[in-house]
Coordinates of C-alpha atoms in Angstrom, one line a residue:
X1 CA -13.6 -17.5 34.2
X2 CA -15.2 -17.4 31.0
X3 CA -13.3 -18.2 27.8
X4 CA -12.0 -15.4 25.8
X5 CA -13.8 -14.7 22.4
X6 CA -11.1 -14.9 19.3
X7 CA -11.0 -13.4 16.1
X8 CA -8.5 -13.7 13.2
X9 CA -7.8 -11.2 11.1
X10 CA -7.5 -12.5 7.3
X11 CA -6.2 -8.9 5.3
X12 CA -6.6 -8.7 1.2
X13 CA -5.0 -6.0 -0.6
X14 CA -3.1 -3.3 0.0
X15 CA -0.6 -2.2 2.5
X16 CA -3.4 0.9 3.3
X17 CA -5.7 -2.4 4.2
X18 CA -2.6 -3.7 6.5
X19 CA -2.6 -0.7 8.7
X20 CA -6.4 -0.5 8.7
X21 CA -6.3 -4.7 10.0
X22 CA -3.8 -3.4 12.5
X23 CA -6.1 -1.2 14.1
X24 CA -8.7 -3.2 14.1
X25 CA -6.9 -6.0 16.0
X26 CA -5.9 -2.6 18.8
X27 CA -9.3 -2.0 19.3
X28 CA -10.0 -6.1 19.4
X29 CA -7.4 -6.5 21.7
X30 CA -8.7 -3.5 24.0
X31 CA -11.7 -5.1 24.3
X32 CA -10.7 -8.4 25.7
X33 CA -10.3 -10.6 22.5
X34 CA -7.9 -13.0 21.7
X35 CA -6.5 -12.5 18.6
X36 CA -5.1 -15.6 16.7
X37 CA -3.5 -16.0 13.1
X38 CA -5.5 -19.0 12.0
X39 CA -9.2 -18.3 10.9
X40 CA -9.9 -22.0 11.5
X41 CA -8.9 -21.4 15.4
X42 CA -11.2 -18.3 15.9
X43 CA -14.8 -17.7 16.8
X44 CA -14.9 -15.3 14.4
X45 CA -13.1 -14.6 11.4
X46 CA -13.0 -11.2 10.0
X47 CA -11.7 -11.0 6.6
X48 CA -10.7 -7.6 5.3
X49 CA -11.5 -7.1 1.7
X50 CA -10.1 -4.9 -1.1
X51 CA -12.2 -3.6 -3.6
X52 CA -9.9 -2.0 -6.4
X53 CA -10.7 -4.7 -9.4
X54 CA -12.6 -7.7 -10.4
X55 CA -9.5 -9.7 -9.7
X56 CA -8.7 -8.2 -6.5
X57 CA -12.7 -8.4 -5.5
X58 CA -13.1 -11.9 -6.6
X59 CA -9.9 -12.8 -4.2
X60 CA -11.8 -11.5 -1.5
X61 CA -15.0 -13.4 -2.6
X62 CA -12.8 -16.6 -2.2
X63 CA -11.3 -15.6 0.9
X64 CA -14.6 -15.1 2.4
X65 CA -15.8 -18.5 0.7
X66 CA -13.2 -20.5 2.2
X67 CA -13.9 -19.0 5.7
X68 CA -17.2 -19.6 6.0
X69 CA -16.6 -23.3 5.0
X70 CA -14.5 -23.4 8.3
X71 CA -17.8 -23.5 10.4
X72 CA -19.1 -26.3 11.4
X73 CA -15.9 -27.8 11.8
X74 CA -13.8 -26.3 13.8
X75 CA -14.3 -23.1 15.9
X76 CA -14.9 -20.5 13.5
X77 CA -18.8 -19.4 14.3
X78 CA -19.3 -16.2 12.0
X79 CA -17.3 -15.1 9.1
X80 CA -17.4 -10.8 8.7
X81 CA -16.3 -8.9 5.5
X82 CA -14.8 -5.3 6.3
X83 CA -12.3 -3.4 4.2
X84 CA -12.9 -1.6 0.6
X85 CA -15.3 -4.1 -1.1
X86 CA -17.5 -4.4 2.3
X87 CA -17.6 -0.4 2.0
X88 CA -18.2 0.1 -1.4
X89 CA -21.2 -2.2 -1.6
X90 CA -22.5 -2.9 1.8
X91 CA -26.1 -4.0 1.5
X92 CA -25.5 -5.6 -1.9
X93 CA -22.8 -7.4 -1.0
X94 CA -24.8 -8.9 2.1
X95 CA -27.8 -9.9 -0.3
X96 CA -24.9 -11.4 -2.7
X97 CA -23.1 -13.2 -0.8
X98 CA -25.4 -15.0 2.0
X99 CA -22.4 -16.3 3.6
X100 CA -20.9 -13.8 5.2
X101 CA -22.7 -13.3 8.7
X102 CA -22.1 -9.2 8.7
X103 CA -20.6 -6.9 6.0
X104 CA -19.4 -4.1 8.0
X105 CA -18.3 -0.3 6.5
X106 CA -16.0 1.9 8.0
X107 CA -18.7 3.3 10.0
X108 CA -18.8 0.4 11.8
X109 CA -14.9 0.2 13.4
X110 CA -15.2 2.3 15.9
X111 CA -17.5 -0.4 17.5
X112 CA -15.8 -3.0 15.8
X113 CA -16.0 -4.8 19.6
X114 CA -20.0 -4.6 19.9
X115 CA -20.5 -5.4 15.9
X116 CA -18.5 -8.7 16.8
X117 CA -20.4 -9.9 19.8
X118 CA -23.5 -9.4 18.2
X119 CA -23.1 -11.2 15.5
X120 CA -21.2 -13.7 17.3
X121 CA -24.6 -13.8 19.4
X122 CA -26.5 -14.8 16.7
X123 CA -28.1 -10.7 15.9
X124 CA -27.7 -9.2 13.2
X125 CA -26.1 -6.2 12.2
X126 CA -27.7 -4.5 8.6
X127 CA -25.0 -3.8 6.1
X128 CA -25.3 -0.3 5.7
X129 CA -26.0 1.3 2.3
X130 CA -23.0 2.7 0.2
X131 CA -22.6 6.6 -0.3
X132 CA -20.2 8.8 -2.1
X133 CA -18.1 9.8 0.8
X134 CA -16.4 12.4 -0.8
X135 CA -19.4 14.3 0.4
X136 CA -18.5 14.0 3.6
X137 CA -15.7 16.6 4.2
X138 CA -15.7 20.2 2.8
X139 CA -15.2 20.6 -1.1
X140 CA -12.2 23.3 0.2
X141 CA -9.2 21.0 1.9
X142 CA -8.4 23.6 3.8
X143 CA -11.8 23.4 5.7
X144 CA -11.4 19.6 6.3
X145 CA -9.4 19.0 9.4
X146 CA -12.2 20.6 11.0
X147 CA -14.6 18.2 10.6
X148 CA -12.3 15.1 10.9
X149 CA -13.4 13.8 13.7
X150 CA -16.8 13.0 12.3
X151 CA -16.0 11.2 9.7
X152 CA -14.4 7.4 9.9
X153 CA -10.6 7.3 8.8
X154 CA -9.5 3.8 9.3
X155 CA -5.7 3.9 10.1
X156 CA -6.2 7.1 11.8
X157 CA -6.7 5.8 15.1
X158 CA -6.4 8.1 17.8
X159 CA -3.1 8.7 19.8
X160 CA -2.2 9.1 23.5
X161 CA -4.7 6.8 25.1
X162 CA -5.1 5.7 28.3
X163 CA -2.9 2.7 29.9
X164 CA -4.3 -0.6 28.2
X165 CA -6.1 0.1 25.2
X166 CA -3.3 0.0 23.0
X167 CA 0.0 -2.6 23.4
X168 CA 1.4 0.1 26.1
X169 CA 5.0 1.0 25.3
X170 CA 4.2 4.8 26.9
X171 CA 1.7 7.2 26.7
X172 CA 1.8 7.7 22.5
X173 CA 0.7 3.7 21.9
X174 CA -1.3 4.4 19.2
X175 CA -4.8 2.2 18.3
X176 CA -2.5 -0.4 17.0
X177 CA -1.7 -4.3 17.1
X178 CA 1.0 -5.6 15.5
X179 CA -0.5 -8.9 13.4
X180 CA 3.5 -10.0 12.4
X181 CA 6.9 -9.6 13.4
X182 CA 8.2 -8.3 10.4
X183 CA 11.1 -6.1 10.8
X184 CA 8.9 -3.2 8.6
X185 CA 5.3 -1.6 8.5
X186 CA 3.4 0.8 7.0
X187 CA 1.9 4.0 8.6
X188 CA -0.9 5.8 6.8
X189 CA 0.0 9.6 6.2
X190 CA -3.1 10.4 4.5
X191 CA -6.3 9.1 3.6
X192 CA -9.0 9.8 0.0
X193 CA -8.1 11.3 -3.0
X194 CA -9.2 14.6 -4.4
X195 CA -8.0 13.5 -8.0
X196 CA -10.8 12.2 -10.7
X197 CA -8.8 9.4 -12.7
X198 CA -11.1 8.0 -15.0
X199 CA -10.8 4.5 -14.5
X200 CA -10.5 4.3 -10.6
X201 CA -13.5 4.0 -7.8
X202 CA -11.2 4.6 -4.9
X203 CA -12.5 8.0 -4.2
X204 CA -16.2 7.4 -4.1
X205 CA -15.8 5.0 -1.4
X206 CA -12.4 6.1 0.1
X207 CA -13.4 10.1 0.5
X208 CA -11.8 13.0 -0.2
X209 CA -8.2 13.3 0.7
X210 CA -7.4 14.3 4.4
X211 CA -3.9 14.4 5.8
X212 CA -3.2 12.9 9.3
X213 CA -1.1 15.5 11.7
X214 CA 2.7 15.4 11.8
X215 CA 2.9 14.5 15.7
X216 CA 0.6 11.5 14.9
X217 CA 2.5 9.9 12.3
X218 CA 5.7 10.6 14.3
X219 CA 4.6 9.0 17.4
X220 CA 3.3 6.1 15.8
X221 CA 6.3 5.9 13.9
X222 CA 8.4 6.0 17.3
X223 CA 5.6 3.1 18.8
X224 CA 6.2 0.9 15.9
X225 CA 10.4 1.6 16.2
X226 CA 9.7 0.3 20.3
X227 CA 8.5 -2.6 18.5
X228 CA 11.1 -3.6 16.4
X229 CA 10.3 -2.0 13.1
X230 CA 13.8 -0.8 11.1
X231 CA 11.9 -0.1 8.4
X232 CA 8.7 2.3 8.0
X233 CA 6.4 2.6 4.5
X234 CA 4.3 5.8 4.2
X235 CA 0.9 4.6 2.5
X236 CA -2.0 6.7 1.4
X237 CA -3.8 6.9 -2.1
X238 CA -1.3 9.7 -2.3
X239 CA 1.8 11.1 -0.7
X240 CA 2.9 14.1 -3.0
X241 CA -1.1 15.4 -1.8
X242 CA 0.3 15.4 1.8
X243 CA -0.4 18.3 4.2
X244 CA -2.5 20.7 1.6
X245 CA -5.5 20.4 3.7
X246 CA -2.9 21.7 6.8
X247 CA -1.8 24.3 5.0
X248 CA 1.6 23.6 3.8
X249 CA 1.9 21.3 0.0
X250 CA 5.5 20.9 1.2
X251 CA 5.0 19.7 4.9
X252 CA 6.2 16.3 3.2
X253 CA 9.3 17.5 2.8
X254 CA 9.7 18.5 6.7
X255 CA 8.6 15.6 8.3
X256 CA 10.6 12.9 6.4
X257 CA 13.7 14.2 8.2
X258 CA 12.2 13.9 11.1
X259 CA 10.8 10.6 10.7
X260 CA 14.2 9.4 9.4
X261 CA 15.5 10.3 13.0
X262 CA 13.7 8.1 15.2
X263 CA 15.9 5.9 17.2
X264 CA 15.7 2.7 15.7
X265 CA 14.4 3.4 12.2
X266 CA 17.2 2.7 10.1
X267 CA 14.6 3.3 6.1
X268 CA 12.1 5.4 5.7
X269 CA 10.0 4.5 2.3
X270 CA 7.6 7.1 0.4
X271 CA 5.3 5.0 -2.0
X272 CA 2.4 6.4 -4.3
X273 CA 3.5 9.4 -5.6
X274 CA 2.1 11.2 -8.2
X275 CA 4.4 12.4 -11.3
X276 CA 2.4 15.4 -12.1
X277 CA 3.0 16.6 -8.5
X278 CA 6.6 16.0 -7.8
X279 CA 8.6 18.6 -6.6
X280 CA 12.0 19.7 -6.9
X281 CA 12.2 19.7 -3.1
X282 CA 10.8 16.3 -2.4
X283 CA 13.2 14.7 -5.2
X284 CA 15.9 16.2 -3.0
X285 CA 14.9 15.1 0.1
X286 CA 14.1 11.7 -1.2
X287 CA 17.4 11.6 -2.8
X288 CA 19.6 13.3 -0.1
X289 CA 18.1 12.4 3.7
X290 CA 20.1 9.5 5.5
X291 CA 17.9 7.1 5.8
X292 CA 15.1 7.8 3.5
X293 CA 15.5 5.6 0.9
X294 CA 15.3 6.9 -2.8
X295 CA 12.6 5.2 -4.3
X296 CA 10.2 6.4 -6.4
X297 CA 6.8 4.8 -6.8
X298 CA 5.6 6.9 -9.7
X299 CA 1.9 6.4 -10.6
X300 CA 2.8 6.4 -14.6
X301 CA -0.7 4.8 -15.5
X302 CA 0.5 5.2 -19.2
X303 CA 2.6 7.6 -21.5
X304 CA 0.5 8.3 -24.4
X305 CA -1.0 11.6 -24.0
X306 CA -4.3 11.0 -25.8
X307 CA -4.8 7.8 -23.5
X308 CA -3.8 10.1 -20.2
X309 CA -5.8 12.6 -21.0
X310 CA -8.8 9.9 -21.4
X311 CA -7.6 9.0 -18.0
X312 CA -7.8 12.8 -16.5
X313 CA -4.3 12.7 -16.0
X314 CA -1.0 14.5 -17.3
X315 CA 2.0 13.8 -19.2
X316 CA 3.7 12.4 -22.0
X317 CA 6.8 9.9 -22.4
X318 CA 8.8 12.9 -22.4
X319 CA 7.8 14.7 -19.9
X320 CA 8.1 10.9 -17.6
X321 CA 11.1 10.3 -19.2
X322 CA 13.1 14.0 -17.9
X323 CA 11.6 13.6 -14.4
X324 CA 13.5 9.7 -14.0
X325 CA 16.6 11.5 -15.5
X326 CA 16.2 14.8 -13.3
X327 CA 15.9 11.9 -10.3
X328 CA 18.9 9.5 -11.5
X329 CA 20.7 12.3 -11.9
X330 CA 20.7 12.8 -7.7
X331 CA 20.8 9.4 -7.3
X332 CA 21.4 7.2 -9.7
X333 CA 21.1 4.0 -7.8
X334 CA 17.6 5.3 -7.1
X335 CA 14.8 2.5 -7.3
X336 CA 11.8 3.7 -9.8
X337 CA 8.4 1.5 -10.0
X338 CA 5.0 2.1 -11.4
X339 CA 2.0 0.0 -12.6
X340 CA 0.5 0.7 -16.0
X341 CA -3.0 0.0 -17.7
X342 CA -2.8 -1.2 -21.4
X343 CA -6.6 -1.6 -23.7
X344 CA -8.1 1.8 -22.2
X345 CA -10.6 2.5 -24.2
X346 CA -9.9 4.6 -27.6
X347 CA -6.2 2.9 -26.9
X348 CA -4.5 2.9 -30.3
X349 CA -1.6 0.9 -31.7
X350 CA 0.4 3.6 -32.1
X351 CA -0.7 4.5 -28.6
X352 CA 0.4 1.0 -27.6
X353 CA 4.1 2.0 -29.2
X354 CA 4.2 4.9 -27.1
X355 CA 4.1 2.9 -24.1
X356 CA 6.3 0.5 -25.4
X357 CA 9.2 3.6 -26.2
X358 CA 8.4 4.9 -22.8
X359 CA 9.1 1.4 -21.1
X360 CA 12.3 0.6 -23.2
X361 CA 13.7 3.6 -22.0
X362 CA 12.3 4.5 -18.4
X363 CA 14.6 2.0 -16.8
X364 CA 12.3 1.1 -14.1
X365 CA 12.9 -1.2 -11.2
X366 CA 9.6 -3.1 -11.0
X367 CA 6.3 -3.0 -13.4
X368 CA 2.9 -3.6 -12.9
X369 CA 0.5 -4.1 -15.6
X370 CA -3.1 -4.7 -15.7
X371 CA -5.8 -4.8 -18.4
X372 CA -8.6 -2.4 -18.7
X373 CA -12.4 -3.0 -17.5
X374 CA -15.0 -1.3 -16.6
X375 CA -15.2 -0.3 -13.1
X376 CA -19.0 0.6 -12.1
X377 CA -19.4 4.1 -11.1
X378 CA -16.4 5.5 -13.3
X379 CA -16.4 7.9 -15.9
X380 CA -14.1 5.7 -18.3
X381 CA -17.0 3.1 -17.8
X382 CA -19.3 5.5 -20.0
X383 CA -17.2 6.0 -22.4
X384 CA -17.2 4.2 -26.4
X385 CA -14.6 2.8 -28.4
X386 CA -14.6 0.2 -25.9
X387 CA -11.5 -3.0 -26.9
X388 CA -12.3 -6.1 -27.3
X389 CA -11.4 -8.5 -24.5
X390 CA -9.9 -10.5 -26.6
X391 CA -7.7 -7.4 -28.1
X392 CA -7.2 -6.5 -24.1
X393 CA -6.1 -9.5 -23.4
X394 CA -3.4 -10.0 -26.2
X395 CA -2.1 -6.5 -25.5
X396 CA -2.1 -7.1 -21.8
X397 CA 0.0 -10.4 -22.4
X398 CA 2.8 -8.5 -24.5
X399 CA 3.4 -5.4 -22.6
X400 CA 3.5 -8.2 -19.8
X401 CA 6.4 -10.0 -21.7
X402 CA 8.3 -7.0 -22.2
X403 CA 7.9 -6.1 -18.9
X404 CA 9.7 -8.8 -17.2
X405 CA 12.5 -8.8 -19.7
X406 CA 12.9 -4.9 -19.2
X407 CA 12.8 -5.3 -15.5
X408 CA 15.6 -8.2 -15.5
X409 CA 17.6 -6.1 -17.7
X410 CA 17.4 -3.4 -15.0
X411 CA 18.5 -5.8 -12.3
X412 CA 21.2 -6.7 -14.6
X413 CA 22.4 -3.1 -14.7
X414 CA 23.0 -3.3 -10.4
X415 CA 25.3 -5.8 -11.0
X416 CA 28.8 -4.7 -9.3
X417 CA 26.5 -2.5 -7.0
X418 CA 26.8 -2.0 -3.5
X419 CA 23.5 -2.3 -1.7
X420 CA 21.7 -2.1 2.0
X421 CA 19.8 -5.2 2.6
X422 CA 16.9 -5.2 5.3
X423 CA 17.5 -8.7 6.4
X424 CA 13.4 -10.1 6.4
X425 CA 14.4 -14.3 6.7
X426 CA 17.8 -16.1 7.4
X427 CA 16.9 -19.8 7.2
X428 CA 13.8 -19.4 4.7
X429 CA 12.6 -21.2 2.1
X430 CA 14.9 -19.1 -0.3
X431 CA 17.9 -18.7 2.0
X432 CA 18.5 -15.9 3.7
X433 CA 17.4 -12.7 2.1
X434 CA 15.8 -9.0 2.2
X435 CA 15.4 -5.8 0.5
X436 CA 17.6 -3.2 -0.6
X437 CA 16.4 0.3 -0.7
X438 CA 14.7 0.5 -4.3
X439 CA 12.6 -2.7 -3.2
X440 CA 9.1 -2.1 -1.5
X441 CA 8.0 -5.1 0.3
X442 CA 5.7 -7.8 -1.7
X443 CA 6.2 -5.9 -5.0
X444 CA 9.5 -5.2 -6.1
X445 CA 11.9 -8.9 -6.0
X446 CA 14.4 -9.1 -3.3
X447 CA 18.0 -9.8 -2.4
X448 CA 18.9 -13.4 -2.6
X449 CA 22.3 -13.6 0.0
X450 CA 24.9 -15.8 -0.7
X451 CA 25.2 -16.3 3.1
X452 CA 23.5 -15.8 6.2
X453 CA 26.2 -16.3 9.0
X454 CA 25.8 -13.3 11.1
X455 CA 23.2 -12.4 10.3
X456 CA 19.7 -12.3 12.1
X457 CA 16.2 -10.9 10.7
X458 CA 15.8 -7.1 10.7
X459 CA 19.6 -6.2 10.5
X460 CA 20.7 -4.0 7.8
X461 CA 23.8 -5.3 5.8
X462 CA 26.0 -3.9 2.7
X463 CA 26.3 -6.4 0.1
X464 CA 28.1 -6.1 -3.4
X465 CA 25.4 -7.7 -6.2
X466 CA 27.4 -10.5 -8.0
X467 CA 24.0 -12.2 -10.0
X468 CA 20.5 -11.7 -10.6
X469 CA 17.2 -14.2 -10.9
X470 CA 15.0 -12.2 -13.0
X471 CA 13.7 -9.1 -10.8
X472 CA 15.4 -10.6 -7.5
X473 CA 19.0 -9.9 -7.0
X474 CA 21.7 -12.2 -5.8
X475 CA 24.3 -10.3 -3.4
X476 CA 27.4 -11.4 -1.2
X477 CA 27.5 -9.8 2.3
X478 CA 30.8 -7.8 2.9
X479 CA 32.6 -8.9 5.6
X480 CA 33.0 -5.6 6.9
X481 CA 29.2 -5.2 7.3
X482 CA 28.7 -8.3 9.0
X483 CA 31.1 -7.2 11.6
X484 CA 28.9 -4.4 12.3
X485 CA 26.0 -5.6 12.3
X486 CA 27.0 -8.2 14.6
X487 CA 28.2 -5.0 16.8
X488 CA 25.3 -3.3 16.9
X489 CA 23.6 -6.1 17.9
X490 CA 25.5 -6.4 21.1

């Protein structure tokens, strides 16, 4: 019997691009290959780039580097870019970047299988040449689920296939492999975006915003609880869009409770939202559902409303400022994140301070910040009064700085809290420690516990916060907990 081709999955960027990997490595697996989790033990190594910024595109540069230096001594016979940056420049990126034996677009997944062996062959497989793909689907959402199934949606694999193409737990496997055994994973609700930010590419090469059906994301949901998941993150370029090309804005709002019932799903997180879309009913059932965790990852950007405006967004510090007290005010130990751009250009000092009063006030849980360039193919990209990177640079280092000392004054204020930790690692390099519910995985700190007996990975404890480490928190399991938790495991 012949040997079985392998293929390693290498995944850069988001959790969007996790999900995506993940159904990849289904369809791989169909097929008859071996998936390992080394690149240097594979015969091909498929590296899944993200696209978003120079930063994030020259990680995936790197990661594609350091891959193709893996052949010739070892296993690894073809390296394959896929993902966002593979998308958004396709025949470019090929004529770039000679190393890469095939840069694949989303086009291409479906035969993901074929692409492989054919390169693996020694073919050749032309990168295809980039197009706006919101021109793909109707201008009118409501005319879009119609022609779905002619467009590629990574992450919205089919469901309910036949016995073997998926890891068969029952009839609703969906086109999914599981690349970890992390006790939580994401599940894509949506994919695109119909909005026209200034600053951000995503849409040209991500399409317009299309909404995956209700029964799909439940039984993958139910799939991923079969295989051990506690905890499920809802991912799309955004959430509060969800279910307006279905016809119902607030079909969000209906399907968390139902999600939040699965057997075995003990946290259901919403990330990406939009502040100029919230609802008054979605803050309530993100505040209010047991087991839906009330955590808001608000897409602030900025607060300054000549900079937002520049952006083709809405708001003002106010405005942000009312919505976080309209949320703490159902739940005050809700989490609240966001990421924020500083040196947009036509950014003013006093602009600067506005960001600043917003931050000092906001309370949030977790910050991102990032400093502005140009992205190709944006409108902000045209635009003058253009900063000096030098000016960009200084700003982005401050707003930094008073970032992390906001952020550890936050965790600071949970001290004396009571909180539900996801147990992720017991004997770790950190000790054992997890998440509580206004921590995301990878970006928001964690929950450093002061002891893990009792405890095993993907168990859900109450712990009281007795210290902090900057972001991270440092909590003592109750003894009552553990005694649960050591029931239910039983």
């Amino acid at each position: 019997m012949p040997e079985r081709r392998t293929v390693a999955l290498v995944t850069l960027g988001c959790a969007r691009n996790e999900v995506d990997s993940e159904e990849l490595a289904g369809r791989l697996e169909a097929d008859g290959w071996q998936l390992v989790e080394d690149a240097e033990d594979a015969d091909v190594a498929v590296v899944n780039t993200c696209g978003f910024v120079e930063a994030a595109k020259k990680d995936s540069v790197d990661a594609l580097l350091e891959a193709n230096d893996l052949k010739g001594h070892g296993r690894t016979q073809a390296v394959v870019a896929v993902g966002c940056m593979a998308e958004r420049y396709g025949k470019e990126l090929a004529e770039a970047l000679p190393e890469a034996d095939g840069v694949l677009g989303f086009d291409d997944y479906a035969e993901i299988s074929d692409r492989l062996q054919t390169i693996l062959s020694g073919g050749i497989h032309a990168a295809h040449t980039p197009r706006d793909r919101r021109k793909l689907l109707p201008i009118s959402p409501a005319e879009r689920q119609e022609s779905a199934a002619s467009v590629a949606l990574p992450g919205h694999g089919p469901q309910d296939l036949p016995e073997g193409v998926a890891p068969a737990s029952g009839p609703r496997a969906p086109l999914r492999r599981r690349l970890d055994g992390s006790p939580v994973a994401s599940v894509k609700l949506a994919s695109g975006c119909d909005r026209r930010c200034s600053f951000c590419a995503i849409p040209s090469f991500r399409g317009s915003f299309i909404s995956r059906r209700p029964g799909d994301v439940l039984n993958e949901t139910r799939w991923l609880a079969e295989q051990g998941v506690k905890e499920i993150m809802l991912v799309s370029e955004n959430n509060t869009s969800y279910g307006k090309d279905l016809g119902d804005i607030r079909l969000l709002e209906s399907l968390l409770p139902e999600l939040a019932e699965v057997d075995g799903i003990e946290r259901v997180r919403v990330s990406y939202l939009q502040p100029a879309e919230m609802r008054p009913g979605l803050i309530d059932v993100l505040t209010s559902t047991p087991n839906i965790a009330p955590y808001f990852d608000l897409s602030f950007q900025h607060s300054a409303p000549d900079v937002l405006r520049a952006m083709r967004r809405f708001g003002d510090t106010d405005r942000f400022l009312e919505l976080l007290d309209i949320i703490r005010a159902k739940a005050p130990q809700a989490g609240v994140r966001s990421n924020f751009i500083v040196g947009f250009p036509g950014e003013s000092e006093a602009d600067l301070a506005e960001l600043e009063r917003f931050l000092s006030h906001a309370r949030l849980d977790a910050i991102g910040v990032f400093g502005y360039s140009d992205e190709e193919g944006t409108e902000a990209a045209t635009y003058d009064q253009k900063l000096d990177e030098d000016v960009v640079a200084e700003r982005l280092a401050h707003i930094s700085r008073l970032a992390e000392e906001l952020v550890s004054q936050r965790a600071e204020e949970r001290l004396g809290e009571t909180v539900h930790v996801l147990v992720e690692s017991v004997d770790g390099e950190d000790g054992p420690c997890g998440r509580a519910a206004h921590q995301a995985p990878e970006t928001d700190g964690q929950v450093l516990l002061t002891s893990g007996e009792g405890l095993s990975r993907g168990r859900i404890v109450e712990a009281k916060v007795v210290g902090t480490e900057g972001v991270d928190l440092v909590a003592e399991p109750l003894q009552g907990s553990l005694a649960c938790s050591e029931e239910a495991g039983r």
